[in-house]
Amino acid sequence: QVRLKESGGGLAQTGGSLRLSCVVSGRAASTYVMGWFRQAPGKERDTVASISWNGGRTYYSDSVKGRFTISRDNANNVMYLQMNSLKPEDTAVYYCAANEKTLARAPNAYDIWGQGTQVTVSS
């Protein structure tokens, strides 16, 4: 059974940086398209970024483009999200997710999810 585990969340100041990691276990990460999503209190889960099986293609939401970088290391079954120039509106629970079929943007295209990691950005 494949599992995803996020880490790296925490508290950062406006303008600061954090790096999230998502470790894949139970199956090779290269099997999956993967993505990062976030959900703030009282809001729907939104797409942050997604990355193709070999990392050759990426997608970013307009709200994070130029500030966040998604990457993956299939040899070590890990995906990353480097978050720079953080803003208070980036505060949310961040989830990693995976699917085998398509480099999709919408959260409902992903069927394997981690438990999430909290990111809080203070003003």
XYZ file of C-alpha atoms in Angstrom:
123
model
C 0.000 0.000 0.000
C 1.471 3.328 -1.016
C 1.689 6.036 1.620
C 2.663 9.699 1.554
C 4.158 11.534 4.491
C 4.724 15.292 4.563
C 7.213 17.131 6.731
C 8.883 20.521 6.946
C 5.980 22.707 7.904
C 6.159 25.223 10.713
C 6.154 28.910 11.484
C 7.851 31.443 9.224
C 7.887 35.203 9.004
C 6.698 37.154 6.003
C 9.425 37.008 3.389
C 10.902 33.860 4.871
C 11.351 30.386 3.431
C 10.368 26.819 4.200
C 10.959 23.554 2.375
C 8.351 20.829 2.500
C 9.136 17.197 1.817
C 6.839 14.338 0.866
C 8.205 10.830 1.256
C 6.607 8.037 -0.768
C 6.626 4.551 0.700
C 5.227 1.236 -0.467
C 5.793 1.831 -4.146
C 8.222 3.690 -6.396
C 7.554 7.415 -6.552
C 8.257 7.355 -10.287
C 4.937 5.554 -10.727
C 3.059 8.728 -9.859
C 2.324 12.231 -10.940
C 2.493 14.230 -7.741
C 1.303 17.536 -6.443
C 1.108 19.908 -3.532
C -2.209 21.287 -2.350
C -3.234 23.531 0.511
C -6.307 24.246 2.550
C -6.822 27.272 4.741
C -9.484 27.315 7.469
C -12.946 27.707 5.995
C -11.712 27.425 2.430
C -11.605 24.742 -0.227
C -8.490 22.742 -0.961
C -6.496 24.498 -3.687
C -3.786 23.342 -6.020
C -0.323 24.746 -5.358
C 1.841 22.873 -7.864
C 2.135 19.568 -9.649
C 4.970 17.650 -11.289
C 5.119 14.921 -13.895
C 6.486 11.436 -13.370
C 10.083 12.311 -14.232
C 9.925 15.962 -13.188
C 10.101 17.237 -16.755
C 6.865 19.158 -16.552
C 5.517 21.302 -13.756
C 2.482 23.431 -13.074
C 2.083 26.273 -10.578
C -0.915 28.226 -9.450
C -0.719 31.929 -10.199
C -0.600 32.718 -6.486
C 2.733 30.936 -5.983
C 4.397 31.221 -9.387
C 7.865 32.697 -9.060
C 7.997 32.058 -5.302
C 7.563 28.296 -4.935
C 9.455 25.494 -6.667
C 8.290 21.900 -6.901
C 10.846 19.153 -7.496
C 11.274 15.436 -7.021
C 14.003 12.889 -6.394
C 12.687 9.571 -7.633
C 15.828 7.713 -6.600
C 14.988 8.553 -2.991
C 11.186 8.570 -3.385
C 10.835 12.168 -2.253
C 9.056 15.241 -3.572
C 9.813 18.766 -2.400
C 8.219 22.186 -2.300
C 10.641 25.062 -1.788
C 8.659 28.056 -0.597
C 10.320 31.469 -0.713
C 9.033 35.007 -0.140
C 6.276 33.627 2.064
C 3.167 35.697 2.673
C 0.529 35.470 5.421
C -1.952 34.264 2.788
C 0.220 31.175 2.305
C -0.881 30.014 5.759
C -2.638 26.656 5.360
C -2.325 22.932 5.827
C -0.222 21.647 2.934
C -0.886 18.205 1.509
C 1.016 16.109 -0.973
C -0.931 13.844 -3.280
C -0.348 11.389 -6.100
C -2.073 9.773 -9.037
C -0.860 7.357 -11.687
C -2.759 8.645 -14.671
C -2.442 12.301 -15.522
C -0.605 15.532 -14.840
C -3.742 17.132 -13.543
C -4.277 20.373 -11.698
C -7.512 19.704 -9.856
C -7.327 18.055 -6.436
C -10.072 15.599 -7.364
C -7.759 14.007 -9.936
C -5.522 12.761 -7.133
C -6.455 9.656 -5.195
C -3.577 9.179 -2.742
C -3.084 11.779 -0.025
C -0.823 12.465 2.891
C -1.976 13.707 6.272
C -0.803 17.260 5.769
C 1.633 19.640 7.438
C 0.768 23.055 8.855
C 2.455 26.147 7.457
C 1.897 29.402 9.306
C 3.296 32.707 8.064
C 3.273 35.593 10.496
C 2.968 39.185 9.379
